[in-house]
C-alpha positions as a LaTeX table, in Angstrom:
\begin{tabular}{lrrr}
\hline
Residue & $x$ (\AA) & $y$ (\AA) & $z$ (\AA) \\
\hline
Unk1 & 26.29 & 8.25 & $-65.34$ \\
Unk2 & 23.26 & 9.10 & $-67.48$ \\
Unk3 & 21.47 & 6.02 & $-66.13$ \\
Unk4 & 22.41 & 6.92 & $-62.54$ \\
Unk5 & 24.05 & 3.50 & $-62.26$ \\
Unk6 & 26.96 & 4.44 & $-60.00$ \\
Unk7 & 28.36 & 0.92 & $-59.74$ \\
Unk8 & 28.51 & 0.37 & $-63.49$ \\
Unk9 & 29.87 & 3.87 & $-64.08$ \\
Unk10 & 32.58 & 3.41 & $-61.44$ \\
Unk11 & 33.60 & 0.00 & $-62.77$ \\
Unk12 & 34.10 & 1.56 & $-66.21$ \\
Unk13 & 35.55 & 4.93 & $-65.20$ \\
Unk14 & 37.90 & 4.14 & $-62.30$ \\
Unk15 & 40.39 & 1.98 & $-64.26$ \\
Unk16 & 40.74 & 4.77 & $-66.83$ \\
Unk17 & 41.29 & 7.33 & $-64.08$ \\
Unk18 & 43.87 & 5.10 & $-62.37$ \\
Unk19 & 45.81 & 4.62 & $-65.63$ \\
Unk20 & 45.83 & 8.36 & $-66.40$ \\
Unk21 & 46.50 & 9.46 & $-62.81$ \\
Unk22 & 43.24 & 11.41 & $-62.54$ \\
Unk23 & 41.43 & 11.84 & $-59.23$ \\
Unk24 & 40.92 & 9.96 & $-57.00$ \\
Unk25 & 44.26 & 8.33 & $-57.99$ \\
Unk26 & 46.11 & 11.59 & $-58.57$ \\
Unk27 & 45.84 & 15.32 & $-58.16$ \\
Unk28 & 44.47 & 17.85 & $-60.61$ \\
Unk29 & 44.56 & 21.64 & $-60.64$ \\
Unk30 & 43.02 & 23.85 & $-63.33$ \\
Unk31 & 44.05 & 27.42 & $-64.16$ \\
Unk32 & 41.71 & 29.71 & $-66.12$ \\
Unk33 & 42.92 & 32.98 & $-67.65$ \\
Unk34 & 40.42 & 35.50 & $-69.02$ \\
Unk35 & 40.33 & 38.94 & $-70.55$ \\
Unk36 & 38.75 & 41.09 & $-73.24$ \\
Unk37 & 41.55 & 40.71 & $-75.83$ \\
Unk38 & 42.26 & 37.17 & $-76.96$ \\
Unk39 & 45.88 & 37.76 & $-77.97$ \\
Unk40 & 46.70 & 39.16 & $-74.52$ \\
Unk41 & 44.91 & 36.29 & $-72.77$ \\
Unk42 & 46.76 & 33.72 & $-74.86$ \\
Unk43 & 50.11 & 35.45 & $-74.30$ \\
Unk44 & 49.64 & 35.60 & $-70.53$ \\
Unk45 & 48.43 & 31.98 & $-70.45$ \\
Unk46 & 51.60 & 30.96 & $-72.32$ \\
Unk47 & 53.78 & 32.90 & $-69.85$ \\
Unk48 & 51.92 & 31.33 & $-66.94$ \\
Unk49 & 52.33 & 27.83 & $-68.40$ \\
Unk50 & 56.08 & 28.38 & $-68.92$ \\
Unk51 & 56.49 & 29.56 & $-65.33$ \\
Unk52 & 54.52 & 26.58 & $-64.00$ \\
Unk53 & 56.56 & 24.13 & $-66.10$ \\
Unk54 & 59.74 & 25.61 & $-64.68$ \\
Unk55 & 58.43 & 25.22 & $-61.12$ \\
Unk56 & 57.37 & 21.61 & $-61.76$ \\
Unk57 & 60.65 & 20.47 & $-63.38$ \\
Unk58 & 62.43 & 19.65 & $-60.10$ \\
Unk59 & 59.63 & 17.36 & $-58.88$ \\
Unk60 & 59.97 & 15.01 & $-61.85$ \\
Unk61 & 58.25 & 13.58 & $-64.88$ \\
Unk62 & 55.25 & 12.31 & $-62.90$ \\
Unk63 & 54.00 & 15.91 & $-62.89$ \\
Unk64 & 52.76 & 17.41 & $-66.13$ \\
Unk65 & 51.07 & 20.47 & $-67.50$ \\
Unk66 & 48.50 & 20.37 & $-70.30$ \\
Unk67 & 47.80 & 23.50 & $-72.29$ \\
Unk68 & 47.22 & 26.31 & $-72.43$ \\
Unk69 & 44.30 & 25.97 & $-74.80$ \\
Unk70 & 41.01 & 27.77 & $-75.32$ \\
Unk71 & 38.56 & 26.73 & $-72.61$ \\
Unk72 & 35.57 & 24.62 & $-73.72$ \\
Unk73 & 33.50 & 27.80 & $-73.42$ \\
Unk74 & 36.10 & 29.97 & $-75.13$ \\
Unk75 & 34.26 & 33.26 & $-74.70$ \\
Unk76 & 31.91 & 34.06 & $-71.85$ \\
Unk77 & 30.37 & 37.45 & $-71.04$ \\
Unk78 & 32.70 & 39.20 & $-73.47$ \\
Unk79 & 35.82 & 37.59 & $-71.98$ \\
Unk80 & 38.13 & 35.22 & $-73.87$ \\
Unk81 & 39.09 & 32.21 & $-71.76$ \\
Unk82 & 42.14 & 29.94 & $-71.87$ \\
Unk83 & 42.86 & 27.16 & $-69.44$ \\
Unk84 & 45.57 & 24.72 & $-68.48$ \\
Unk85 & 45.73 & 21.70 & $-66.22$ \\
Unk86 & 48.37 & 20.50 & $-63.80$ \\
Unk87 & 48.44 & 16.76 & $-63.09$ \\
Unk88 & 50.47 & 14.70 & $-60.66$ \\
Unk89 & 50.38 & 11.92 & $-58.11$ \\
Unk90 & 50.34 & 14.32 & $-55.12$ \\
Unk91 & 48.66 & 17.70 & $-54.63$ \\
Unk92 & 51.37 & 19.44 & $-52.58$ \\
Unk93 & 53.88 & 19.92 & $-55.45$ \\
Unk94 & 51.07 & 21.36 & $-57.59$ \\
Unk95 & 50.12 & 23.77 & $-54.81$ \\
Unk96 & 53.72 & 24.82 & $-54.25$ \\
Unk97 & 54.24 & 25.47 & $-57.96$ \\
Unk98 & 51.02 & 27.50 & $-58.16$ \\
Unk99 & 51.95 & 29.49 & $-55.04$ \\
Unk100 & 55.44 & 30.27 & $-56.34$ \\
Unk101 & 54.12 & 31.41 & $-59.72$ \\
Unk102 & 51.34 & 33.45 & $-58.11$ \\
Unk103 & 53.90 & 35.29 & $-55.97$ \\
Unk104 & 56.25 & 35.93 & $-58.89$ \\
Unk105 & 53.93 & 36.76 & $-61.81$ \\
Unk106 & 52.96 & 40.33 & $-62.60$ \\
Unk107 & 49.41 & 40.14 & $-63.94$ \\
Unk108 & 48.42 & 42.81 & $-66.49$ \\
Unk109 & 45.52 & 44.98 & $-65.32$ \\
Unk110 & 43.22 & 43.72 & $-68.08$ \\
Unk111 & 43.81 & 40.02 & $-67.29$ \\
Unk112 & 42.22 & 37.91 & $-64.57$ \\
Unk113 & 43.17 & 34.37 & $-63.65$ \\
Unk114 & 42.18 & 31.79 & $-61.10$ \\
Unk115 & 43.42 & 28.45 & $-59.82$ \\
Unk116 & 40.90 & 25.70 & $-59.11$ \\
Unk117 & 42.23 & 22.81 & $-57.02$ \\
Unk118 & 40.33 & 19.56 & $-57.58$ \\
Unk119 & 37.96 & 21.20 & $-60.09$ \\
Unk120 & 34.45 & 19.85 & $-60.36$ \\
Unk121 & 33.94 & 21.28 & $-63.83$ \\
Unk122 & 36.21 & 21.83 & $-66.82$ \\
Unk123 & 33.90 & 24.25 & $-68.60$ \\
\hline
\end{tabular}
């Protein structure tokens, strides 16, 4: 990628992505939770992850959730950030799980969270 050699990059990267089920061979959704108090952010991220795992259980082992964990940029503009990733072979079950959890979760006033479907950045 650094050399702008797309062909060489793709030949190296695509087999890894296929094996791990990453796009373009699978679906990926990222959830970012942020807030001013780290303990509250972590607690809500844990609750969110548990709810998402519950929603994904019926669709099978091909769907998985990674995290939550501190985001690569763990604190930005005074906000602590945790993230998690949903992976699977198809996007629709990930969307349905996210929609169900979004409808059911009561978000504390001091917490914000967002869902990024097919994220371009993991920062």
